[in-house]
Coordinates of C-alpha atoms and ligand atoms in Angstrom, one line a residue:
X558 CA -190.6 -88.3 -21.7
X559 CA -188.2 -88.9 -18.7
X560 CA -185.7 -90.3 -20.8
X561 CA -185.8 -87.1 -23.0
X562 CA -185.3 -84.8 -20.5
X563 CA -182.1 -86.4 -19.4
X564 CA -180.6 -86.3 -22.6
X565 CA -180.9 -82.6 -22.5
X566 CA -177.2 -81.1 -21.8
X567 CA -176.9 -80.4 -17.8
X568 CA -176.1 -76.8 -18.4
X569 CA -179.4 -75.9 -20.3
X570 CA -181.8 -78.0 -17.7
X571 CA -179.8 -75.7 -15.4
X572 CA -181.1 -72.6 -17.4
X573 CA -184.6 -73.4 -16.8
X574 CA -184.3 -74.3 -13.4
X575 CA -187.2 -72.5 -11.6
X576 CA -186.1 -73.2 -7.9
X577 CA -183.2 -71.7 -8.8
X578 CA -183.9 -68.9 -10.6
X579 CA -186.3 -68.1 -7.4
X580 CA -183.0 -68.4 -5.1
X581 CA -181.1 -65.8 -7.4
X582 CA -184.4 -63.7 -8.0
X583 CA -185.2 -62.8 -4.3
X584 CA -181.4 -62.4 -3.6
X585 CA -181.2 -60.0 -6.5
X586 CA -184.2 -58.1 -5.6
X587 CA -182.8 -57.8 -2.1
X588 CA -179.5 -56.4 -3.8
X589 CA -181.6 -54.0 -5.3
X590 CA -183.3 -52.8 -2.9
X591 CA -180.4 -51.8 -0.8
X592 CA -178.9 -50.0 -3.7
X593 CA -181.8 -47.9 -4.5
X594 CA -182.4 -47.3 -0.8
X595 CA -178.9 -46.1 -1.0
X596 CA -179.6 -43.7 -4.2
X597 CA -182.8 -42.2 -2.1
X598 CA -181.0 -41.0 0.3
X599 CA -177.8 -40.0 -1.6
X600 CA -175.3 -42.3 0.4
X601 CA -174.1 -43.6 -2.6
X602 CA -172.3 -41.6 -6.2
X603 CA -174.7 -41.1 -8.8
X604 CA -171.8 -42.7 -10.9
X605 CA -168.2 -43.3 -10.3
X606 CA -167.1 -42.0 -14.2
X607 CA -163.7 -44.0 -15.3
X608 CA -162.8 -43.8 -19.1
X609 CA -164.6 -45.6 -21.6
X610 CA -161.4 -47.7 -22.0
X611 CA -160.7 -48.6 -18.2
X612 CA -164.2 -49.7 -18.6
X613 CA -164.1 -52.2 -21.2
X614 CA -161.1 -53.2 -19.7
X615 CA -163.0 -54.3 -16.5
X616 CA -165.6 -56.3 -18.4
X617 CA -163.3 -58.1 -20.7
X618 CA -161.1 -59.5 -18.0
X619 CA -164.4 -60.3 -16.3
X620 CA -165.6 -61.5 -19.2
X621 CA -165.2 -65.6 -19.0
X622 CA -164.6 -65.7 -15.2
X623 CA -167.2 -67.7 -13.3
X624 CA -168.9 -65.3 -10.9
X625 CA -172.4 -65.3 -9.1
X626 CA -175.1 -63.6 -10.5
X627 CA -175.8 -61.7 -7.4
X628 CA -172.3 -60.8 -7.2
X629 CA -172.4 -59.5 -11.4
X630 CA -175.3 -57.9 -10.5
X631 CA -174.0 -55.8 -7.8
X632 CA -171.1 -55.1 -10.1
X633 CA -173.4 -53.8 -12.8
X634 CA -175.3 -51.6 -10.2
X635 CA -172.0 -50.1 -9.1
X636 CA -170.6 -49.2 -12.7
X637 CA -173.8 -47.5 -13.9
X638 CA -175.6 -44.4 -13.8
X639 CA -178.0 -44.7 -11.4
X640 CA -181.4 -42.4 -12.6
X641 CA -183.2 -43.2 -9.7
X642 CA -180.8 -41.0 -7.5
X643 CA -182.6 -37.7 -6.9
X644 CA -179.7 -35.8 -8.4
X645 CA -179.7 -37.2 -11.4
X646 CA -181.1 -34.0 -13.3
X647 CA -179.5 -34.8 -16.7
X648 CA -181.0 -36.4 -19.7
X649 CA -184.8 -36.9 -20.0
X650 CA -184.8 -40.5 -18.7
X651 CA -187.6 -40.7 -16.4
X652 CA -186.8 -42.3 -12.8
X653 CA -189.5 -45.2 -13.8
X654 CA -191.8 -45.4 -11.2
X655 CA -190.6 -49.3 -9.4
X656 CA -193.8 -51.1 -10.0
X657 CA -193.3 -51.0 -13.7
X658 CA -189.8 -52.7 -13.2
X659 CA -191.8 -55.7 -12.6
X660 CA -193.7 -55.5 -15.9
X661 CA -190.4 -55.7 -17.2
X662 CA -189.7 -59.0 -15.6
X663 CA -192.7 -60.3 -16.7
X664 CA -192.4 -59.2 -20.5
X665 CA -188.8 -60.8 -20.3
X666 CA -189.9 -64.4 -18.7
X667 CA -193.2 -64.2 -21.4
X668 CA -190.8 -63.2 -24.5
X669 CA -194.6 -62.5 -25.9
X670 CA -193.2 -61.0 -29.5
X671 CA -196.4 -59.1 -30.1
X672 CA -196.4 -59.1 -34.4
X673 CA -198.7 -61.3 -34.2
X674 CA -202.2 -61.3 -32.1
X675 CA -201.7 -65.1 -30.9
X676 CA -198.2 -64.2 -30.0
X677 CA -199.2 -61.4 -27.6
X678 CA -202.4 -61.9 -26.8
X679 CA -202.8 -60.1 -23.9
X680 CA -200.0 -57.6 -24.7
X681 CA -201.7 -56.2 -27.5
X682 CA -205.1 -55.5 -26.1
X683 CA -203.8 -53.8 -23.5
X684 CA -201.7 -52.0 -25.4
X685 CA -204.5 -50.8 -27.2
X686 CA -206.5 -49.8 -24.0
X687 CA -203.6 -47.7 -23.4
X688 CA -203.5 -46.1 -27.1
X689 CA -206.8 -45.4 -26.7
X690 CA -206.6 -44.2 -23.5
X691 CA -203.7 -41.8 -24.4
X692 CA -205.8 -40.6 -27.8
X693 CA -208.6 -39.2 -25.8
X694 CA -206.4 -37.4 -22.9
X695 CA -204.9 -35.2 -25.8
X696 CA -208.0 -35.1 -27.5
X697 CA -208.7 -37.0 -30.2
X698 CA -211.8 -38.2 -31.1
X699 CA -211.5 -41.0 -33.2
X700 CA -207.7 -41.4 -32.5
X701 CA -205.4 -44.4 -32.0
X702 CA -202.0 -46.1 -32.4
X703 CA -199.5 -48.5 -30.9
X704 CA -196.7 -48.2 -28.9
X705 CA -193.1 -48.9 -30.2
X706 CA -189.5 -48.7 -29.4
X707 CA -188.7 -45.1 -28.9
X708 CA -189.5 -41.8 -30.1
X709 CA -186.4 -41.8 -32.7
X710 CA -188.6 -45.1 -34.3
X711 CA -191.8 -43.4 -33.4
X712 CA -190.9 -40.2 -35.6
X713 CA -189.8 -41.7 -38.6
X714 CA -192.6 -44.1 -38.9
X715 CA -195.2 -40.8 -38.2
X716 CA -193.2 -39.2 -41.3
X717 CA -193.5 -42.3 -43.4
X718 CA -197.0 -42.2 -42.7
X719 CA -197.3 -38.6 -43.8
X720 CA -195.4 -39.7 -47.1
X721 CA -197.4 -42.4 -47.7
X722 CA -201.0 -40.3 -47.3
X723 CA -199.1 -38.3 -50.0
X724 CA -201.6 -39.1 -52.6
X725 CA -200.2 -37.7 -56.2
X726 CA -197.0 -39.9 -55.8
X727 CA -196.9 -43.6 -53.9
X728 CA -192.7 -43.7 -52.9
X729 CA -194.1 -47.0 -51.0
X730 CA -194.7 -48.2 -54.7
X731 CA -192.5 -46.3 -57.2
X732 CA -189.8 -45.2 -55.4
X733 CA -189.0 -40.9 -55.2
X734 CA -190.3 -39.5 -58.4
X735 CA -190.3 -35.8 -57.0
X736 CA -188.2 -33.9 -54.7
X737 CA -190.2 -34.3 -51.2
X738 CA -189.5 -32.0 -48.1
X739 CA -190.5 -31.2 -44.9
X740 CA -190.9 -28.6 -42.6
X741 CA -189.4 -28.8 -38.9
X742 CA -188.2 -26.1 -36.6
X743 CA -184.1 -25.9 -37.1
X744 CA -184.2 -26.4 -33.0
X745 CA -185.8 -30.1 -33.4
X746 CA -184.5 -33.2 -32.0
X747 CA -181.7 -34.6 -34.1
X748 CA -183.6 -38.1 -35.2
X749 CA -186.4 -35.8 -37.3
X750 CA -183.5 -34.4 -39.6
X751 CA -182.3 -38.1 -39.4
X752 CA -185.9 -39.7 -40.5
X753 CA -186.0 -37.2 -43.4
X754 CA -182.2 -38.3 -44.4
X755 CA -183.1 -42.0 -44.4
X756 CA -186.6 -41.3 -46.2
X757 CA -183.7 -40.1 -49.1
X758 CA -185.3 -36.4 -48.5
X759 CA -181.8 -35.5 -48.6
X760 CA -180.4 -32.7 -46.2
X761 CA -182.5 -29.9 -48.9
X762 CA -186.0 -31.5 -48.7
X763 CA -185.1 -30.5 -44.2
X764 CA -186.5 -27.0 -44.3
X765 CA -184.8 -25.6 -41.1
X766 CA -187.5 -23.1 -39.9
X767 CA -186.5 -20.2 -37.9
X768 CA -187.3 -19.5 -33.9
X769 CA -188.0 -16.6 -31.6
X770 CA -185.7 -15.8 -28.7
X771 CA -188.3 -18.4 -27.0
X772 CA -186.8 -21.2 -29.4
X773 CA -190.5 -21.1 -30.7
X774 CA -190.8 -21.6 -34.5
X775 CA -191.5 -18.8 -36.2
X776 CA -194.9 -19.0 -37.5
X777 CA -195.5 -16.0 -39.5
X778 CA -192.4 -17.2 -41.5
X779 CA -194.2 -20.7 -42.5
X780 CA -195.9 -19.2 -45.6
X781 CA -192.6 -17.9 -46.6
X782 CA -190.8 -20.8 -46.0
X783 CA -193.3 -22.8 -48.3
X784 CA -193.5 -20.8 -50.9
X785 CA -189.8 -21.0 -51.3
X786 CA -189.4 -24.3 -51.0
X787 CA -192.3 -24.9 -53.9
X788 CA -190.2 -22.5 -56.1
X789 CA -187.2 -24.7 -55.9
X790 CA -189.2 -27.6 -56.9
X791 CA -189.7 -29.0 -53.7
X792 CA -193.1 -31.1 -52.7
X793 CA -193.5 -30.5 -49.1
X794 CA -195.5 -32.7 -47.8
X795 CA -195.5 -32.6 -44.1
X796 CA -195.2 -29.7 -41.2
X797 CA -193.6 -30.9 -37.7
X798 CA -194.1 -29.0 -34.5
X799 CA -191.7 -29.4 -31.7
X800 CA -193.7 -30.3 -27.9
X801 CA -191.1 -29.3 -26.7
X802 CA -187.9 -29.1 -28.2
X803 CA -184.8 -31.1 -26.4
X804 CA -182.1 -28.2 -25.9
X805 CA -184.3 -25.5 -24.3
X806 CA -187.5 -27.3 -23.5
X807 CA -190.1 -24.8 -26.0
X808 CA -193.3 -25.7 -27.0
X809 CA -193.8 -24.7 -30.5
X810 CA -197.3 -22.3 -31.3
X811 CA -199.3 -25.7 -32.6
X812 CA -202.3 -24.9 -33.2
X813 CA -201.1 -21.7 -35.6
X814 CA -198.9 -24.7 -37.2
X815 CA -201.3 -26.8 -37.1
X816 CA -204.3 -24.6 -39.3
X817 CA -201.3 -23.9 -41.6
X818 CA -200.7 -27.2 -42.3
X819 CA -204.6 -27.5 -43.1
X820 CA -204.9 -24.6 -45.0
X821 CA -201.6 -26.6 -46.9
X822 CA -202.9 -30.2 -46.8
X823 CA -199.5 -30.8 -45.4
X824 CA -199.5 -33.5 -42.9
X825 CA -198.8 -32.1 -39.7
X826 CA -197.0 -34.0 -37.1
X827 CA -196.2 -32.9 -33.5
X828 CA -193.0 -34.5 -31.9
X829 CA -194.5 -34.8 -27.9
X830 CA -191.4 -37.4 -27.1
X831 CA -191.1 -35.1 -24.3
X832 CA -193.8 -32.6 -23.3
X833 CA -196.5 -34.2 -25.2
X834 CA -197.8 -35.5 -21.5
X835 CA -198.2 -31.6 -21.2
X836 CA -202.2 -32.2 -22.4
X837 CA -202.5 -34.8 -19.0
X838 CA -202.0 -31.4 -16.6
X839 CA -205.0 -29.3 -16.2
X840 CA -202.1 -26.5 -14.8
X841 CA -199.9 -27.4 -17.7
X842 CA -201.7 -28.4 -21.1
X843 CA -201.9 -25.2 -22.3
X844 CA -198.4 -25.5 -23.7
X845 CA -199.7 -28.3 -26.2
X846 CA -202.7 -26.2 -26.9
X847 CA -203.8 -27.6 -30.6
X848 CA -201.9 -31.0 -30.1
X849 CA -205.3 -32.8 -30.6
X850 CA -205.4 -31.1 -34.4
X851 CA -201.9 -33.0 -35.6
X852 CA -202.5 -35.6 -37.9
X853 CA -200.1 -37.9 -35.6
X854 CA -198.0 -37.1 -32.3
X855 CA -195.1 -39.0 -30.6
X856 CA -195.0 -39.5 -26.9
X857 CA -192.4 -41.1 -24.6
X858 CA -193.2 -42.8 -21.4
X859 CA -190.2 -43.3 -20.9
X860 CA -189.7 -39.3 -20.6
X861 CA -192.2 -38.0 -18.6
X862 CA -194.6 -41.2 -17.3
X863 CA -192.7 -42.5 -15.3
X864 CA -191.9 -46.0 -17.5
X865 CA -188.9 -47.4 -18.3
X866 CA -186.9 -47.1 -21.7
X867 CA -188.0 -47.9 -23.9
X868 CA -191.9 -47.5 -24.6
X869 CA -193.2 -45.0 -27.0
X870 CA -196.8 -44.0 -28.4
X871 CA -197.5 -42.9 -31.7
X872 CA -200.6 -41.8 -32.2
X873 CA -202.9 -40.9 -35.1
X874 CA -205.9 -38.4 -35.5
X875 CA -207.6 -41.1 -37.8
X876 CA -206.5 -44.0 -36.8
X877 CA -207.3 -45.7 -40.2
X878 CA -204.5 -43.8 -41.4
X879 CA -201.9 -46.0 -39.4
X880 CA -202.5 -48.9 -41.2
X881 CA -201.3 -47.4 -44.2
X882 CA -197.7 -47.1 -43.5
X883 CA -196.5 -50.4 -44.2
X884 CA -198.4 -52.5 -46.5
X885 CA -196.4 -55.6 -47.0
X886 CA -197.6 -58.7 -47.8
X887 CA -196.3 -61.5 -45.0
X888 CA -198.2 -64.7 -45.8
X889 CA -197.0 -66.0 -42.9
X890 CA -197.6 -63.4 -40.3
X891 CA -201.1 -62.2 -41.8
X892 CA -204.0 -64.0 -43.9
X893 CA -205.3 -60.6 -45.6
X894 CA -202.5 -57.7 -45.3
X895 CA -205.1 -54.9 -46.3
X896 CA -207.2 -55.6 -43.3
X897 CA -207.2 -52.9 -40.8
X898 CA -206.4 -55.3 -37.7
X899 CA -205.8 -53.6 -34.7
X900 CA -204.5 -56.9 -33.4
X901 CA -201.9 -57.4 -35.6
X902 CA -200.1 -55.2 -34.3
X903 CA -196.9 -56.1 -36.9
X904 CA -199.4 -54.4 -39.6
X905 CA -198.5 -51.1 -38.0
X906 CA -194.8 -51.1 -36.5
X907 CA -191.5 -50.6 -37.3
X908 CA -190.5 -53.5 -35.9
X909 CA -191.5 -57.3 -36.8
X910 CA -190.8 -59.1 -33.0
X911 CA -191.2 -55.9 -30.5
X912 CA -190.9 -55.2 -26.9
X913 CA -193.5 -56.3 -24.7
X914 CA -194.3 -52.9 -23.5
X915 CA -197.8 -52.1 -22.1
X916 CA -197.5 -54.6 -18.8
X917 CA -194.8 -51.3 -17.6
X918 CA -197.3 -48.9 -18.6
X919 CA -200.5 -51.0 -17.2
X920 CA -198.9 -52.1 -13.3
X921 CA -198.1 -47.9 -12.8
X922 CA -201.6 -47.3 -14.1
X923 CA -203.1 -50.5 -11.4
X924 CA -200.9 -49.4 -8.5
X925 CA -201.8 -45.3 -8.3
X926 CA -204.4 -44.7 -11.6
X927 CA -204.1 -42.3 -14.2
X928 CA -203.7 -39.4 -11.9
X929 CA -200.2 -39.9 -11.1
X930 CA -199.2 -39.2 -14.5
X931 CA -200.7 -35.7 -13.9
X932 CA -198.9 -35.0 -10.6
X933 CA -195.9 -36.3 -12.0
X934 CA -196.1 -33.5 -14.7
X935 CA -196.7 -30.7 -11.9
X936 CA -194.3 -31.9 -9.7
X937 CA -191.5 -31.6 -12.0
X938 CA -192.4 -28.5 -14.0
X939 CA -192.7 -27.0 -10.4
X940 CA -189.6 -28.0 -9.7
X941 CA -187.7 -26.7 -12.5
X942 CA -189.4 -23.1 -12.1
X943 CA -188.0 -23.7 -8.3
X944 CA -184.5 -24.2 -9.5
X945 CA -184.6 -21.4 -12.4
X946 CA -185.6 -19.2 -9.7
X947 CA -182.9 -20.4 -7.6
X948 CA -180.1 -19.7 -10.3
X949 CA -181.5 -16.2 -10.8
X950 CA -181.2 -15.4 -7.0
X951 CA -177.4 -16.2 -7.7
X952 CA -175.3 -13.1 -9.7
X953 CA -172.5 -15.6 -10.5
X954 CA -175.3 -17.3 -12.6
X955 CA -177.1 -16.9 -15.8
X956 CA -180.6 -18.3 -16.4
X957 CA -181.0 -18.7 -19.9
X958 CA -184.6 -18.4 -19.5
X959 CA -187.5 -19.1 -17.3
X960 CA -188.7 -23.1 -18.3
X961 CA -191.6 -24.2 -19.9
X962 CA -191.6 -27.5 -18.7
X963 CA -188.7 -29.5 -16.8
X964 CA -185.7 -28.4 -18.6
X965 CA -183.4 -25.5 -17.4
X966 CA -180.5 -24.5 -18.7
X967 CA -177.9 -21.6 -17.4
X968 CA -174.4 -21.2 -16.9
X969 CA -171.9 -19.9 -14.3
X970 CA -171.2 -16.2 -15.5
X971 CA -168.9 -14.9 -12.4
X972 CA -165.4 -14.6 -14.0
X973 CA -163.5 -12.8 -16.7
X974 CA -162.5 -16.1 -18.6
X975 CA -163.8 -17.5 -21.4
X976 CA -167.4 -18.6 -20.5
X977 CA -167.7 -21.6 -23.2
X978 CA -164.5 -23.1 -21.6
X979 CA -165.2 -22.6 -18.0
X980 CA -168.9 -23.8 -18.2
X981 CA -167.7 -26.9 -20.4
X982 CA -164.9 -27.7 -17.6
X983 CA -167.9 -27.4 -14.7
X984 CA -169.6 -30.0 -16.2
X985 CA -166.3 -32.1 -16.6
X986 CA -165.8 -31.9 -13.3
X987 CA -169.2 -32.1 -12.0
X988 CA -169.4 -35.6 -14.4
X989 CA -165.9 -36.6 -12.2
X990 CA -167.0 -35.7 -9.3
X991 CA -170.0 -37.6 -9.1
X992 CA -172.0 -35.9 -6.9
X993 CA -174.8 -34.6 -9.6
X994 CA -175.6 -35.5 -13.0
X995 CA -176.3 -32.7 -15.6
X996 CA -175.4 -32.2 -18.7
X997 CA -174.8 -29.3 -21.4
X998 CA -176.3 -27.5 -24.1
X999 CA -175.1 -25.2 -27.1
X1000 CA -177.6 -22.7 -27.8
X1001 CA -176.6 -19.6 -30.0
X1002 CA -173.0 -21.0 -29.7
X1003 CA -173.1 -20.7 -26.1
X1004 CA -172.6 -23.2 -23.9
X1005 CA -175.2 -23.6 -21.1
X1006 CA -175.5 -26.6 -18.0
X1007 CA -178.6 -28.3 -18.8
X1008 CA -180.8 -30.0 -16.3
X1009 CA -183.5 -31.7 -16.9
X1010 CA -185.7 -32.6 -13.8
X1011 CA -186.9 -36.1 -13.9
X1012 CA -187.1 -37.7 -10.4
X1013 CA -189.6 -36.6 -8.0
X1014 CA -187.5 -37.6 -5.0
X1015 CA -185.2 -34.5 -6.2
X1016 CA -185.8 -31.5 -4.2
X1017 CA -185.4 -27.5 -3.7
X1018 CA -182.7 -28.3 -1.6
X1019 CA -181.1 -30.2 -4.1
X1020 CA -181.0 -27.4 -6.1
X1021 CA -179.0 -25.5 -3.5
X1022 CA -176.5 -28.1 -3.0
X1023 CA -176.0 -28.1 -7.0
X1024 CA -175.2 -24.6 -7.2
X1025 CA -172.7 -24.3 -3.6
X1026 CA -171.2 -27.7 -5.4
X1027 CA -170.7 -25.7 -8.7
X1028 CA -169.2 -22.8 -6.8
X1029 CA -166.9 -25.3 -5.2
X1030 CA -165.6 -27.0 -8.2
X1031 CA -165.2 -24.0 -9.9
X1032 CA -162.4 -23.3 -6.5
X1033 CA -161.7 -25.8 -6.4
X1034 CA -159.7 -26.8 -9.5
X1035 CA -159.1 -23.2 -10.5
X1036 CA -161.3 -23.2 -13.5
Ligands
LIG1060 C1 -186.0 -37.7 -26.5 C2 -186.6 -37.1 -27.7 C3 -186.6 -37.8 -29.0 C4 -186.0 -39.1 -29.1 O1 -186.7 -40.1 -28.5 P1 -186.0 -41.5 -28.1 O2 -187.1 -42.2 -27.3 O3 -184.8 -41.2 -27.3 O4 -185.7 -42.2 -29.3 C5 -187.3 -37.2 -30.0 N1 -187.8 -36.0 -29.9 C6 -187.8 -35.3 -28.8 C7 -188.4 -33.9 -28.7 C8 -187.2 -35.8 -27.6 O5 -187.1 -35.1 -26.5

């Protein structure tokens, strides 16, 4: 055996050198640390934005040199957005709570694939502690799932399962015999128009519902909508409710949606990527009031539990029905593929080799319990209503409306030019700047600032500093 080993190339003993990968991992943790100490206390950019092509620049001539790791790390750290600064209030990234960081080590070093039970082992049961777990906090009874990579994933496999519970036409089987469609509000998240598209639904079987001036689907129009889309020869076979959608943060009426699609037997499918954690707040889960009545719902951690990207539920009422999705015969993965085997967790998933996920979940859930889900939830919803308030204090702003959840968006109202163009060139600059991090919305062709309140370390005061900073910019540089 000694012999062996030396005939291994020096660079690759090198690679699995544990001494030194402890070296570089305490002096890369310490590097960390000071940068994120940094972020708390804003004394460092939340980014310093160059051009997409300056930036490429930088890492090709980089590309080849030989540099320390410590030294590439530090480099990384300074040339990306950094979400755990508490004025980051842009996309719905959660600031992941640090302990989970750690789960991410340890899925990296264990490379535990997951398709398989024996490749995963203690991966997949938690994971299904945690689906479990998740199930009965939004109400299901006899509920369960998996968790998977993202909610863009996590919605089109929900639809396929809706397809494939279809029963008058097996697609899985035969291919499209009929002309399927679903039902979704026309303010969804892009990836649900996208799911239809690649399930060959085509851009007609998307039946773009219409909202209220709440951006909530319209549900006396369902019947309507249904009965049109029969008439053109259209099968629909599922209903999706929005909880919430991304632009204006709206939770859609789900349980009206919800006893339509029963009184349809239409599958009904609640995208929660965002506000599904809603149902964990005894202040807050009114919003997803009849989530626990869709046939399957979609829920990031990464959004709003605090978990890194990416880790996704999906959920089912009957949990039996998940195994339906995919039945593909994989002699080599699985003895019997008709088995419902919660432990084979390839059965059920997109994806063949997946994400070790649930140790990121698991370490937040060890370190403070459930409960800080919950608080999490309050924490930021209060916030946003803090900063909506703030903005509507302020004439030379306009609140779009008062938030649901954690997204806000408005826009800077106090001149006679062109609004679209001025609040477009505010966020330019406030993207330049570096100060804050929000981004934009069109809604009703208008353009709003969007912010979406994710860290807990942000502030009311924040908030304060975001609008004089605004007011500044918009002096500043004339706009
Ligand atoms: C973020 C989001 C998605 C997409 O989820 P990813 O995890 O980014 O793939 C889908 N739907 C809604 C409502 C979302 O907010």
């Amino acid at each position: 055996m000694a012999n062996k080993s030396k005939s291994i190339p020096n660079k690759l003993q090198q690679a699995f050198n544990v001494e030194d990968f402890r070296t570089t991992a305490h002096e890369i943790i310490d590097v960390l640390c000071k940068h994120l100490k940094k972020a708390q206390n804003n004394t460092v950019k939340i980014f310093d934005y160059v051009e997409p092509e300056e930036e490429h620049q930088f890492w090709l001539n980089n590309f080849e040199k030989k540099e320390k790791i410590t030294d590439v790390f530090q480099q990384i750290l300074d040339r990306s957005i950094n979400v755990q600064h508490p004025h980051y209030i842009g996309h719905q990234v959660s600031a992941p709570a640090l302990v989970s960081a750690l789960g991410g080590l340890m899925s990296n070093i264990l490379s535990n694939g997951s398709a398989v039970y024996e490749m995963g082992k203690a991966n997949t049961a938690l994971e299904k502690v945690i689906c479990d777990w998740l199930s009965k906090a939004i109400g299901y009874k006899n509920g369960g799932g998996f968790l998977t990579s993202g909610g863009t994933l996590a919605n089109l496999t929900a639809l396929l399962a809706a397809r494939r519970h279809y029963k008058t036409e097996d697609v899985w089987k035969d291919g499209h015999r009929k002309s399927l469609a679903i039902m979704v509000s026309n303010q969804a998240h892009y990836c649900v128009d996208r799911a239809a598209r690649i399930m060959g639904l085509g851009e007609k079987g998307i039946i773009k519902l219409d909202v209220d001036e709440q951006f909530k689907v319209k549900t006396s129009l369902l019947e309507k909508a249904l009965k049109q889309a029969e008439a053109s020869g259209f099968t629909v076979i599922a209903l999706v409710g929005s909880a919430c959608t991304t632009a204006t943060g709206s939770f859609d009426d789900l349980e009206a949606m919800a006893s339509f699609a029963k009184a349809n037997n239409l599958w009904f499918h609640v995208d929660g990527a965002h506000g599904g954690p809603s149902a964990l707040s005894k202040k807050y889960k009114h919003l997803v009031k009849g989530i626990d009545l869709a046939d399957s719902v979609v829920i990031d951690f990464h959004k709003m539990m605090l978990t890194p990207s990416l880790t996704t539920a999906l959920l089912f009422k009957n949990e039996a029905q998940s195994f339906n999705t995919f039945q593909q015969k994989a002699a080599y993965l699985w003895n019997d593929a008709t088995a419902n085997e919660w432990h084979q967790a390839g059965k059920r998933t997109f994806e063949c080799t997946k994400l070790m996920m649930a140790p990121k979940i698991y370490f937040i859930i060890k370190a403070f319990g459930v409960e800080v889900f919950e608080q999490n939830i309050d924490d930021l919803y209060n916030l946003a209503k803090e900063l909506a308030r703030e903005i509507k204090a302020n004439p030379k702003f306009e609140l779009l409306m008062m938030p649901e959840c954690n997204i806000v968006n408005f826009r800077y109202v106090a001149t006679e030019k062109d609004l679209n163009k001025i609040n477009q060139n505010i966020r330019q600059a406030l993207v330049k700047a570096g100060e804050f991090y929000i981004v934009q919305s069109t809604v009703d062709q208008k353009i709003y600032l969007r912010c979406t309140v994710m860290n807990p370390l942000t502030t009311a005061a924040t908030f304060t500093h975001l609008l004089k900073h605004i007011e500044e910019l918009v002096f500043k540089y004339e706009l």
